[in-house]
mmCIF file of C-alpha atoms in Angstrom:
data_model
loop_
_atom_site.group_PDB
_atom_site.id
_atom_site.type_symbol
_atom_site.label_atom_id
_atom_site.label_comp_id
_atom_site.label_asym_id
_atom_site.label_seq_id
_atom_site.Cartn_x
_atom_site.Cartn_y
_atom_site.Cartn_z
ATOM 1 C CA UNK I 1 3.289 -3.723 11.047
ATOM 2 C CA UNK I 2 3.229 0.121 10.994
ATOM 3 C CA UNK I 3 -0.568 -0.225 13.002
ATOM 4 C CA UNK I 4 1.580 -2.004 15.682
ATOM 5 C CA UNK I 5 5.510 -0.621 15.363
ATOM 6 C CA UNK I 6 4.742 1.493 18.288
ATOM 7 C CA UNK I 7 3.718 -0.876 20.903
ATOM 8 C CA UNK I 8 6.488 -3.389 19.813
ATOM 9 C CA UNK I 9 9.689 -0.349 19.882
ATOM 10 C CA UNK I 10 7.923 0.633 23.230
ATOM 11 C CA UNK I 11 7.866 -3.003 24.967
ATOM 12 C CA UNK I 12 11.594 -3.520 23.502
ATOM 13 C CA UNK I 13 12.909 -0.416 24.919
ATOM 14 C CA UNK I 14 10.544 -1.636 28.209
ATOM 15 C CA UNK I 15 12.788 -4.652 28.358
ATOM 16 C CA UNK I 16 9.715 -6.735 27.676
ATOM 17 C CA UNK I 17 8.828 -9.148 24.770
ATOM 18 C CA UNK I 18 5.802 -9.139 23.095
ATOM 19 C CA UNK I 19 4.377 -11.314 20.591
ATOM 20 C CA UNK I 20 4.006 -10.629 17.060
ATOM 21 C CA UNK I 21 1.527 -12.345 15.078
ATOM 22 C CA UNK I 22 1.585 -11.567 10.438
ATOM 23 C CA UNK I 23 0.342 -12.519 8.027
ATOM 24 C CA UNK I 24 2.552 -13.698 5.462
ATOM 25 C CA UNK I 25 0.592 -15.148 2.683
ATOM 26 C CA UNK I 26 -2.542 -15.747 1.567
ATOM 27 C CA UNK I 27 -4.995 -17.667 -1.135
ATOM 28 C CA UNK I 28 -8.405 -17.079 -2.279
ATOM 29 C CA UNK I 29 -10.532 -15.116 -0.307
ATOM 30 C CA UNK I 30 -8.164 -14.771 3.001
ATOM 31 C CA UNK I 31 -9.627 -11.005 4.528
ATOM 32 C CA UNK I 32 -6.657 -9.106 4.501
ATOM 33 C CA UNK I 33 -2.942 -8.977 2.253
ATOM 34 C CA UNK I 34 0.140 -9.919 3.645
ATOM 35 C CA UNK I 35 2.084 -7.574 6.250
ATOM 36 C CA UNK I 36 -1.260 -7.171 8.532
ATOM 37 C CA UNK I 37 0.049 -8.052 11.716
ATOM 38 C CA UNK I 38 -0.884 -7.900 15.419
ATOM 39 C CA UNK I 39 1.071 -7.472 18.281
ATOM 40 C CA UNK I 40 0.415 -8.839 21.812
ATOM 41 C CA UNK I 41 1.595 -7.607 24.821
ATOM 42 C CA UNK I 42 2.993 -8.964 28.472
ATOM 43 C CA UNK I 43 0.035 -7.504 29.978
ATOM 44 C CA UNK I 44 -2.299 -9.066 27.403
ATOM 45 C CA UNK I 45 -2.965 -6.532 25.319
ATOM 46 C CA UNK I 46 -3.775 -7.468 21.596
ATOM 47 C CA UNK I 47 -3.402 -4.020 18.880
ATOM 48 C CA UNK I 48 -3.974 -4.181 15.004
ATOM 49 C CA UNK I 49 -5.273 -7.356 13.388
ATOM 50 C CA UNK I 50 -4.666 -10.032 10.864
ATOM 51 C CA UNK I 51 -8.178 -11.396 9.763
ATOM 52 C CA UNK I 52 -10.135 -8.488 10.538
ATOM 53 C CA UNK I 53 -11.560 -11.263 13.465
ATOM 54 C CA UNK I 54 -11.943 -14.524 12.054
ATOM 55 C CA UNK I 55 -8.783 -16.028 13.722
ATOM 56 C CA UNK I 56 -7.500 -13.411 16.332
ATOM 57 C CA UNK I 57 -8.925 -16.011 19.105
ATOM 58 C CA UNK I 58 -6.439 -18.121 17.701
ATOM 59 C CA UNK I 59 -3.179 -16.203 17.010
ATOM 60 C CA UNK I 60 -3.394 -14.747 20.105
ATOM 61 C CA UNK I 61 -3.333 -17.514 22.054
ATOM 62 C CA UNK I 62 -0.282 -19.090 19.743
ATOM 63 C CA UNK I 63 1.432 -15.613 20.704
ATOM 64 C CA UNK I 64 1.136 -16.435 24.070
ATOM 65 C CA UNK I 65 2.589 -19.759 23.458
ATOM 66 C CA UNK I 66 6.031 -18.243 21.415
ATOM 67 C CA UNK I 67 6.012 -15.335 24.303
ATOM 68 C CA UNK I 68 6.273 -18.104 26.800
ATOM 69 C CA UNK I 69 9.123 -19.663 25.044
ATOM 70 C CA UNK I 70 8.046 -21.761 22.222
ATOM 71 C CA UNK I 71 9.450 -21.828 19.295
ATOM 72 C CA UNK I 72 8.108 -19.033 16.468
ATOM 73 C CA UNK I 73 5.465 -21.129 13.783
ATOM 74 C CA UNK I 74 4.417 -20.496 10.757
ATOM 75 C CA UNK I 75 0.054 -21.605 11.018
ATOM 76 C CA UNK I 76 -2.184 -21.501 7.993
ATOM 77 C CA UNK I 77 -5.424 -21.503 8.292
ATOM 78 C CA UNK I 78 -7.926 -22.906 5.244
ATOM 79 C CA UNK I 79 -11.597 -23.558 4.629
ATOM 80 C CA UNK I 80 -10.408 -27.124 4.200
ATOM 81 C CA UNK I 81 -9.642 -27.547 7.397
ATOM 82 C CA UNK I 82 -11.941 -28.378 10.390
ATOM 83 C CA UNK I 83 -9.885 -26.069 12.237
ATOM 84 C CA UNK I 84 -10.969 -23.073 10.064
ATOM 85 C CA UNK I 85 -14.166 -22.952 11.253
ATOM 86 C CA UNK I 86 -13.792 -23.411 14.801
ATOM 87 C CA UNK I 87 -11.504 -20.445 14.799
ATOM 88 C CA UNK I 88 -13.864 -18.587 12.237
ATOM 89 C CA UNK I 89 -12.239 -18.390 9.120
ATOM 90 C CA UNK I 90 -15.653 -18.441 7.426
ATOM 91 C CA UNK I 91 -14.796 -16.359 4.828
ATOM 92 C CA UNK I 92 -13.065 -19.049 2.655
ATOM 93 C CA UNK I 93 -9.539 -18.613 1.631
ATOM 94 C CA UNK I 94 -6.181 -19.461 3.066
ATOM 95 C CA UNK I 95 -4.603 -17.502 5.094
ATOM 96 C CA UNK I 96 -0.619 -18.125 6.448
ATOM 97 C CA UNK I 97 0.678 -15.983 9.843
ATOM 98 C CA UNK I 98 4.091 -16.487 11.365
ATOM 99 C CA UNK I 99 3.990 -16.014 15.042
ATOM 100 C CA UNK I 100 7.326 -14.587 16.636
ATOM 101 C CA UNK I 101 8.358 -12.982 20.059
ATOM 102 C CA UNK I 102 9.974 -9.544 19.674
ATOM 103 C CA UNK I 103 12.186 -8.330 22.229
ATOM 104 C CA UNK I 104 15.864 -6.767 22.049
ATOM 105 C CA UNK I 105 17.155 -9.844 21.576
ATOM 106 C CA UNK I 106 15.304 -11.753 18.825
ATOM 107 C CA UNK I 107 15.068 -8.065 16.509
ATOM 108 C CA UNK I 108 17.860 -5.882 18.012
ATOM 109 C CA UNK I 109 17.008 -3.373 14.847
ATOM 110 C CA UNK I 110 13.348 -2.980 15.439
ATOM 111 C CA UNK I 111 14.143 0.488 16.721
ATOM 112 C CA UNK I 112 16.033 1.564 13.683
ATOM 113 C CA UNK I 113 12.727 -0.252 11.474
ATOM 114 C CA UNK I 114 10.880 2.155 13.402
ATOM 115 C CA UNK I 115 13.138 4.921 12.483
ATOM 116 C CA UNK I 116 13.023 4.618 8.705
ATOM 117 C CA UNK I 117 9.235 4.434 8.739
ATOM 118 C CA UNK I 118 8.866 7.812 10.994
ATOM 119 C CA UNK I 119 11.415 9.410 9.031
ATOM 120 C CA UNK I 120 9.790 8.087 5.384
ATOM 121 C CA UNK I 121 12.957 6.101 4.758
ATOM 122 C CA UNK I 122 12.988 2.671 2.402
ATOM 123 C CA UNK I 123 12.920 0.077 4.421
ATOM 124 C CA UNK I 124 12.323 -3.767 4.272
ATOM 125 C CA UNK I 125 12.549 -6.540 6.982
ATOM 126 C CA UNK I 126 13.437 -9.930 5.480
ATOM 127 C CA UNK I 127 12.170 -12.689 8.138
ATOM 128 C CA UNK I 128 12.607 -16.646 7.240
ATOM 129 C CA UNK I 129 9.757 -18.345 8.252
ATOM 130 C CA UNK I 130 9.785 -21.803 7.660
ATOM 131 C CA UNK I 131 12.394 -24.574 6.024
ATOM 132 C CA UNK I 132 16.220 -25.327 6.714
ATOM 133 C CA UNK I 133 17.679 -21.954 8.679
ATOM 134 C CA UNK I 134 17.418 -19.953 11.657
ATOM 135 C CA UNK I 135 13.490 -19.364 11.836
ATOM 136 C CA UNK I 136 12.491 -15.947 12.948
ATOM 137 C CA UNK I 137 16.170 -14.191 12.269
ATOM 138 C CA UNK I 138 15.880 -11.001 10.597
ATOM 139 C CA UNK I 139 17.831 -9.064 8.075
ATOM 140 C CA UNK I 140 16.974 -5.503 7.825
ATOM 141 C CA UNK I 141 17.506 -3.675 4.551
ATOM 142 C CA UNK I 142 18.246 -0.520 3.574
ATOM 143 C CA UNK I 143 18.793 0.727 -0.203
ATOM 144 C CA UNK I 144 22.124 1.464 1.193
ATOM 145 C CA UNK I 145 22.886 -0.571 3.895
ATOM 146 C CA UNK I 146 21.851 -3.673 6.018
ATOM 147 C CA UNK I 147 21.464 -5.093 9.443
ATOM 148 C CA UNK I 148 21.279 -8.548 11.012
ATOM 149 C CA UNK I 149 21.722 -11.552 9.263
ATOM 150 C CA UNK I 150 19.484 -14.649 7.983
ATOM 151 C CA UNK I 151 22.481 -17.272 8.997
ATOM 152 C CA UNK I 152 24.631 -16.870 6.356
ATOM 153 C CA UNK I 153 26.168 -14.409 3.990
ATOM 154 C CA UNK I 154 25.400 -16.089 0.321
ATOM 155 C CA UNK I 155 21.624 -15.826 1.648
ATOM 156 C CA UNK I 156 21.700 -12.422 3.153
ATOM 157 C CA UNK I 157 22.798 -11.119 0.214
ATOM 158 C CA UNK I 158 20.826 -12.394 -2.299
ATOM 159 C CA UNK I 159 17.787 -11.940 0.443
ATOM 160 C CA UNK I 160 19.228 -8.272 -0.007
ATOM 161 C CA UNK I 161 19.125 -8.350 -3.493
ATOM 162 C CA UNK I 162 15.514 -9.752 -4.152
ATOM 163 C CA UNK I 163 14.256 -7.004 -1.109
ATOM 164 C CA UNK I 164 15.792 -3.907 -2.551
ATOM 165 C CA UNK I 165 13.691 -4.983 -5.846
ATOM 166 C CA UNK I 166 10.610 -5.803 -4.179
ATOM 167 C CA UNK I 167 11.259 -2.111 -1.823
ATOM 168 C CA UNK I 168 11.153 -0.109 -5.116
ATOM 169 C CA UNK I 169 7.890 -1.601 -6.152
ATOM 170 C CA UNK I 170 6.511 -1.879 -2.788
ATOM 171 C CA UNK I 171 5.717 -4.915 -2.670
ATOM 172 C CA UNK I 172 5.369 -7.961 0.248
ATOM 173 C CA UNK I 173 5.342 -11.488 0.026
ATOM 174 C CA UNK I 174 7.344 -14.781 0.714
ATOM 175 C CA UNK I 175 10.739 -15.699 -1.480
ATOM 176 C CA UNK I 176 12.193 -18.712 -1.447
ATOM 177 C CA UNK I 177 15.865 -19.763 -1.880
ATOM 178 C CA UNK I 178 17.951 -22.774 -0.716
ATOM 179 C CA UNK I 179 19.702 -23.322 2.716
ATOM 180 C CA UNK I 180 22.951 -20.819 1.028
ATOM 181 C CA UNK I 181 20.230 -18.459 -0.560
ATOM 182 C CA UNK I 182 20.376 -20.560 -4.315
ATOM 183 C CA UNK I 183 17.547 -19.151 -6.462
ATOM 184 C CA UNK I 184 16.777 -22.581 -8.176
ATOM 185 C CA UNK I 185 15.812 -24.037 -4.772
ATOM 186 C CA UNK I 186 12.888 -23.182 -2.515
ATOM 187 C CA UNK I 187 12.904 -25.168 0.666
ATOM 188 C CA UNK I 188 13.933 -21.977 2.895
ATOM 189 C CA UNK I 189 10.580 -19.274 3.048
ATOM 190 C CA UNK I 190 12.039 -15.961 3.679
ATOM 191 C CA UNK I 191 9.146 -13.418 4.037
ATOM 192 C CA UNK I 192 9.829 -9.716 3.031
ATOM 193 C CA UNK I 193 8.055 -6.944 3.843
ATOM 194 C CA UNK I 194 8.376 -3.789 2.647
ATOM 195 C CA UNK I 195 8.120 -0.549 4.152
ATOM 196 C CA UNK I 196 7.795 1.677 1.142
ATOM 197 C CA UNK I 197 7.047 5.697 1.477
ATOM 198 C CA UNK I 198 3.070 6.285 1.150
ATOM 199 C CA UNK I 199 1.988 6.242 -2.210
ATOM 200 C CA UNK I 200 0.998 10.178 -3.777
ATOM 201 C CA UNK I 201 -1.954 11.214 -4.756
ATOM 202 C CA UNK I 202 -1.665 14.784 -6.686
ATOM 203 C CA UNK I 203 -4.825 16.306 -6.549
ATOM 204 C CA UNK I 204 -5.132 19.676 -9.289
ATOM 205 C CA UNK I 205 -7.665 22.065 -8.350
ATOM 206 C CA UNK I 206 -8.808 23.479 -5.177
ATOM 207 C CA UNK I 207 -12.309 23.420 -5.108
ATOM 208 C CA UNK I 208 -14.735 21.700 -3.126
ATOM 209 C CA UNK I 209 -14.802 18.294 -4.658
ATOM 210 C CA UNK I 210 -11.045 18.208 -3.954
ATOM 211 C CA UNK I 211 -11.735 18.445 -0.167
ATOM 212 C CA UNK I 212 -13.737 15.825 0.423
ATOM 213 C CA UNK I 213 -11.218 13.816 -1.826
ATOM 214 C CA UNK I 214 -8.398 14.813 0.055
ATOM 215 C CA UNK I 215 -10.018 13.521 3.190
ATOM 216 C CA UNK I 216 -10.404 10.068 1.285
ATOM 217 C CA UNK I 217 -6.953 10.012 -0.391
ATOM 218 C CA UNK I 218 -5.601 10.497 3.296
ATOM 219 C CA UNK I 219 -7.950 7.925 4.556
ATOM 220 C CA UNK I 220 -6.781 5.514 1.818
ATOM 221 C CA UNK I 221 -3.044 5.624 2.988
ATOM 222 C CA UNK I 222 -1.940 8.107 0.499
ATOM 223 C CA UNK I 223 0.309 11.177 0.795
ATOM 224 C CA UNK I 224 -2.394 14.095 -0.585
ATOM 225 C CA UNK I 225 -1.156 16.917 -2.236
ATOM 226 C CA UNK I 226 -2.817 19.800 -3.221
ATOM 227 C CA UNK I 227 -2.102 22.270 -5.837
ATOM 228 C CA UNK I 228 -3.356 25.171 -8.018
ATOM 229 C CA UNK I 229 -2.152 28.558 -8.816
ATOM 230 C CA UNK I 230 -4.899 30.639 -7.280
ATOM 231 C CA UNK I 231 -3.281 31.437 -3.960
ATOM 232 C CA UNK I 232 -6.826 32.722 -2.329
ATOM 233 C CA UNK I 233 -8.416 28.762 -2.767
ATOM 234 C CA UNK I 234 -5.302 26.632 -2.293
ATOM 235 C CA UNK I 235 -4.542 27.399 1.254
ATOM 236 C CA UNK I 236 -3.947 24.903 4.191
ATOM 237 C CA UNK I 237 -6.835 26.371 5.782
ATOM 238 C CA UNK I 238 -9.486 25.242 3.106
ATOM 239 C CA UNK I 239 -7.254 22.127 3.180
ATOM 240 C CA UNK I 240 -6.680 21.014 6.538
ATOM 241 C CA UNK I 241 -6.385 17.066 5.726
ATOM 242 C CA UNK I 242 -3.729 17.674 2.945
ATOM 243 C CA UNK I 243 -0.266 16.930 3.282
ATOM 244 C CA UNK I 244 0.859 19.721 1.628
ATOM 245 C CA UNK I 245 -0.547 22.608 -0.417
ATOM 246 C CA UNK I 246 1.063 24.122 -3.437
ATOM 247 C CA UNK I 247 0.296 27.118 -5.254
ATOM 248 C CA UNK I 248 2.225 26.759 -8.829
ATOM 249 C CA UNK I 249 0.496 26.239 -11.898
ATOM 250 C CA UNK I 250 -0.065 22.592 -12.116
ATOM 251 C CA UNK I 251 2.163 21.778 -15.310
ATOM 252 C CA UNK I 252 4.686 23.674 -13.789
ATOM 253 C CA UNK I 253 4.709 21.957 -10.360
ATOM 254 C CA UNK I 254 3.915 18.204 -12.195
ATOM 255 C CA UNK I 255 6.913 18.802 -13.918
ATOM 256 C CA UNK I 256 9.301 19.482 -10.686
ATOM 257 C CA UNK I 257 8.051 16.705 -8.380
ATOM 258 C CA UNK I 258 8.211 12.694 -8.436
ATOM 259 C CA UNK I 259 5.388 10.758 -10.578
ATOM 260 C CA UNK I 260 6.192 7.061 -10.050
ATOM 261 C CA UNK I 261 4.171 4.103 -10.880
ATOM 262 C CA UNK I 262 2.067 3.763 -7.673
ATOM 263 C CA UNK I 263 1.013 7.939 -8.385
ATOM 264 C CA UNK I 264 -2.216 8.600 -9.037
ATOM 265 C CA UNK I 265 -3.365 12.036 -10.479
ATOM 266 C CA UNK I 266 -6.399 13.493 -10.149
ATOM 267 C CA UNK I 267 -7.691 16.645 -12.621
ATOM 268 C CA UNK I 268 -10.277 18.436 -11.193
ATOM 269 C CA UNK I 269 -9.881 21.731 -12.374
ATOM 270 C CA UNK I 270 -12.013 21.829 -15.870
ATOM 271 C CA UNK I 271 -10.347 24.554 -17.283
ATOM 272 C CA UNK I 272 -8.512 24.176 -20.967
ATOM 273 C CA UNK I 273 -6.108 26.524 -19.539
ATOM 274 C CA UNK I 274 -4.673 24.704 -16.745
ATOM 275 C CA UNK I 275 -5.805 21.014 -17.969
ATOM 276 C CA UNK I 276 -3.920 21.362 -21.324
ATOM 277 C CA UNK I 277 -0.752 21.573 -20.308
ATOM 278 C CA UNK I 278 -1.122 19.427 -17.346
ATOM 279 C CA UNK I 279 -2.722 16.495 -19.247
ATOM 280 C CA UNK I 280 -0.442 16.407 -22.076
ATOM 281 C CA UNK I 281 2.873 16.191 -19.331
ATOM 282 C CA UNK I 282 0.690 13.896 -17.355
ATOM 283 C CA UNK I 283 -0.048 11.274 -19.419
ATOM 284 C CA UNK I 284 4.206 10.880 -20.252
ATOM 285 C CA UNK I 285 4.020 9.962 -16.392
ATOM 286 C CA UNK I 286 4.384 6.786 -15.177
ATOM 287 C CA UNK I 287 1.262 7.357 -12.855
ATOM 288 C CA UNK I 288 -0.671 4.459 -12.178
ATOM 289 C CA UNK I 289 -3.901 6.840 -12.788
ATOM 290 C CA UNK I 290 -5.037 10.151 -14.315
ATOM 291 C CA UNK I 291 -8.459 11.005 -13.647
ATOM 292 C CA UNK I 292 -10.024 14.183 -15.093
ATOM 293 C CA UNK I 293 -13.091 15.998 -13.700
ATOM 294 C CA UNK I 294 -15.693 17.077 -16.015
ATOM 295 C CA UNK I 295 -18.532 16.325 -18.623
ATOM 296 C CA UNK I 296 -18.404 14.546 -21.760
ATOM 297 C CA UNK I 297 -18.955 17.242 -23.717
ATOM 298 C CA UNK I 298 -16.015 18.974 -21.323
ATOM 299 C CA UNK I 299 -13.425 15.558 -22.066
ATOM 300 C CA UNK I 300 -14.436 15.817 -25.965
ATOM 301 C CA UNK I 301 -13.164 19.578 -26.367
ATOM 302 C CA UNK I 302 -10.323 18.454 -23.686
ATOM 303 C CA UNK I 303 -9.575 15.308 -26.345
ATOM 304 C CA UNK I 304 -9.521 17.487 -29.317
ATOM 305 C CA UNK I 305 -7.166 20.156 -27.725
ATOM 306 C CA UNK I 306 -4.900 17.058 -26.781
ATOM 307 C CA UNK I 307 -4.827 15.832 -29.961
ATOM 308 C CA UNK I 308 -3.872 19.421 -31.710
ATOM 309 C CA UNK I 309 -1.086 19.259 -28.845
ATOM 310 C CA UNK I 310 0.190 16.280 -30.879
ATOM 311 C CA UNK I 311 -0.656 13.452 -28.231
ATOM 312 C CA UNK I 312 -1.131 10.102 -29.734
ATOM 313 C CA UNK I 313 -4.854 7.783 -29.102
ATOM 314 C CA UNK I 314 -2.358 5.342 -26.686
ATOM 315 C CA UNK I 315 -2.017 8.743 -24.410
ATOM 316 C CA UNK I 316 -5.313 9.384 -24.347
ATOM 317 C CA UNK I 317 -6.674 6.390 -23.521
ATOM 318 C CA UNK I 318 -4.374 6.653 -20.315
ATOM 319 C CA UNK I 319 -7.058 9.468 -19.160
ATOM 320 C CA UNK I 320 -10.002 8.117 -16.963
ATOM 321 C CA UNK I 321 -12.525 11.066 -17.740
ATOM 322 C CA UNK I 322 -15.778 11.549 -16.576
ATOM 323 C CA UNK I 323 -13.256 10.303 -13.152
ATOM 324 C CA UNK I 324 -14.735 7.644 -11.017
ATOM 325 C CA UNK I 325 -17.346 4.945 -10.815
ATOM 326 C CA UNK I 326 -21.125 5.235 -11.812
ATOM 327 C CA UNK I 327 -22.549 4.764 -8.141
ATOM 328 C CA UNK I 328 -25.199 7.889 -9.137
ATOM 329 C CA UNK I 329 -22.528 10.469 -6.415
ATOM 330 C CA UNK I 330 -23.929 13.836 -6.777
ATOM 331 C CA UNK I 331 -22.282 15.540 -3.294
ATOM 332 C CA UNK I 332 -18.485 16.310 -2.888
ATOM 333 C CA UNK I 333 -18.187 13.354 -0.594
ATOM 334 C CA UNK I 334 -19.843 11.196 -2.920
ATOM 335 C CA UNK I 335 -17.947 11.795 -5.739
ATOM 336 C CA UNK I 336 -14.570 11.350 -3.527
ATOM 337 C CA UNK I 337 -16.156 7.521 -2.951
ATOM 338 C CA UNK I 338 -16.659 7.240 -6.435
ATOM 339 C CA UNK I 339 -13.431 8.531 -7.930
ATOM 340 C CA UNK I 340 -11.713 6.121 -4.473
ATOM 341 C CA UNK I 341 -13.727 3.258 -5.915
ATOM 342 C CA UNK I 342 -12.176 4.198 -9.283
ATOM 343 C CA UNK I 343 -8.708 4.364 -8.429
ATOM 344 C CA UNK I 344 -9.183 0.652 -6.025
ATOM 345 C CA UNK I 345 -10.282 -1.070 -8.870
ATOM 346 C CA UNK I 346 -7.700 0.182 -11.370
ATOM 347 C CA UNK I 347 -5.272 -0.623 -9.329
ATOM 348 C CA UNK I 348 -6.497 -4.554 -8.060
ATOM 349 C CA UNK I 349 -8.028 -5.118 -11.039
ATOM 350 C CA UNK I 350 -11.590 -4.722 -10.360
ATOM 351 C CA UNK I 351 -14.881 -4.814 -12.292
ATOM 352 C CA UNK I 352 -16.510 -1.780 -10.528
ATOM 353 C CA UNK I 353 -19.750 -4.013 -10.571
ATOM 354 C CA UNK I 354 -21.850 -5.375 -7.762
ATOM 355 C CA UNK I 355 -20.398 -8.226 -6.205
ATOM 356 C CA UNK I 356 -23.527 -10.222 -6.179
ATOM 357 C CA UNK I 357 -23.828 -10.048 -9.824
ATOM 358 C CA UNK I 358 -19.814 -11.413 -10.620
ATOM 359 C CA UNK I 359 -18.230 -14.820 -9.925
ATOM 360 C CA UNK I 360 -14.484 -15.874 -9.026
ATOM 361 C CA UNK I 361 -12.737 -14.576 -6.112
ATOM 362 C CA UNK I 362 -13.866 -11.616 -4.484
ATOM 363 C CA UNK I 363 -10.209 -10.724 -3.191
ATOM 364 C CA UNK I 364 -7.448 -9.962 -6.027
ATOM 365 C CA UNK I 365 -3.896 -9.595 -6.683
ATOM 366 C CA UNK I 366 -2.648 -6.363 -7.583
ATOM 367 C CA UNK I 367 -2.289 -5.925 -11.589
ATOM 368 C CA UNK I 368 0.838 -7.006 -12.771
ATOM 369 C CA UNK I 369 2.441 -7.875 -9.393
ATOM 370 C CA UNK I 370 4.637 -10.738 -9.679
ATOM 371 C CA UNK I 371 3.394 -13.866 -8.287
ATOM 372 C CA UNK I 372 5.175 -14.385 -4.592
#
């Protein structure tokens, strides 16, 4: 929804509705994760996407349909069905979109959504989508505060309770309670999606590799830092596509800023004297990676230096060293595709092989997300 927050807030404040088409769950091979949405407009304007093309014919027209005064409708769309190919869900998989009309009326909170996401702010919009309530009512939640309401109290606030959760791990799926929000019933679909800050990538080290891995990071969705304690190469200017530039010696700033679990940490400095110290705080992280730049002859003297530091094999093995995937990289930019690759498939659980030469789905939940 961020891809389309703009052109909903601006047809709200317009006095117009607009459709709004997301996708709220999906099964095998569906193109793209839940919380891709698109947004249509009075004038016909379609922005963002929710198959990457195999069923925007489709939606759109159903937005039409809900902008025109029907009901909002949860549609899934599966290889089983004949319909799946005439829209062009070719792909295989299963994918499920809920199809709403936003206007003042049906979201009066979409502005302050819009807020919180500008701003950085937690924020998750709870939307039931399909069994015994008010389909399409929204209950907007804060890790403070909420707004709206779901139809009833007992389910706002255990819709609250399950969102706040799901907010600090950033995650976005469908719940499912009873009619009064009861946990050991699931007839009501409430679908929650969370609008969690970016996720931070640390990057240690400002040489060249670093820029062309700060332009990926940034690409990726992350918020790229940059930091090392030689003030004439860590500068915004050799940096323009960083978020921020730091010059601290990296153990020192590591130790002063948040590390959570969706972190990722990326060494590229090769220097005992600055990867030492860093490493052996880094690894007592809950980072969700720690790559480290160098050769194997490089990670064996880092290892042994680790080790004389008193850090145990279970902290070492945290370390991904030589970083990234073997895709043969040899420029800057390469490498920043090959340590990206790296990171991607730690976090979904990825082989790092050629598709062609693996079986199963090609699409993955993240590792150790719970099952939604």
């Amino acid at each position: 929804m961020r891809e389309v927050m703009r052109e909903l807030v601006t047809a709200a404040g317009d006095g117009e509705r607009a459709g709004l088409v997301t996708v709220v769950s999906t099964f095998q091979s569906a193109p793209r994760q839940p919380g891709a949405s698109m947004a249509v407009t009075q004038a016909g304007e379609a922005v963002g996407s929710v198959s990457g093309g195999c069923i925007e014919g489709a939606v759109y027209e159903l937005a039409q349909e809900v902008m025109a005064g029907r009901p909002p409708v949860l549609q899934r769309y599966g290889v089983s069905d004949d319909d799946a190919f005439a829209v062009g869900l070719t792909c295989g998989g299963i994918i499920d979109v809920f199809v709403e009309a936003v206007d003042r009326s049906t979201f009066p909170a979409l502005a302050d959504v819009a807020a919180s996401i500008d701003d950085a702010e937690p924020v998750a919009v709870a939307t039931v989508v399909a069994g015994p309530g008010e389909t399409g009512a929204h209950l907007v939640v804060w890790p403070d505060r909420v707004a709206g309401s779901l139809g009833g109290q007992r389910l706002d606030d255990a819709v609250a309770d399950d969102a706040r959760g799901m907010l600090d791990q950033g995650q976005t799926g469908i719940r499912r309670y009873g009619a009064s929000g009861e946990r050991r019933l699931d007839d009501l679909q409430v679908f929650v999606q969370s609008f969690a800050p970016r996720p931070r990538m640390l990057v240690f080290g400002a040489i060249d590799f670093a820029a062309a891995l700060v332009r990926v990071g940034r690409f990726l969705g992350y918020h790229v830092t940059v930091c090392d304690a030689r003030p004439v190469f860590a500068t915004p200017r050799r940096f323009p596509d960083a978020d921020e530039v730091v010059v601290k010696w990296p153990h020192d700033y590591l130790a002063s800023t948040t590390v959570d679990a969706r972190t990722v940490i990326c060494v590229l400095t090769h220097d005992p004297k600055f990867d030492v110290p860093l490493l052996a705080a880094a690894v007592r992280t809950p980072a969700a990676y720690i790559g480290v730049m160098g050769s194997r002859r490089t990670h064996d003297d880092r290892l042994a230096r680790l080790r004389a530091e008193g850090l145990s094999e279970d902290e070492l093995g945290r370390l991904a060293s030589p970083l990234g995937l073997d895709i043969g990289a040899r420029t800057p930019e390469e490498t920043a595709v090959s340590i990206a690759a790296e990171i991607i498939a730690a976090r979904w659980g990825g082989s790092g092989r050629r598709l062609r030469d693996t079986a199963g789905p090609i699409h993955r939940e993240p590792l150790g997300a719970d099952a939604v």
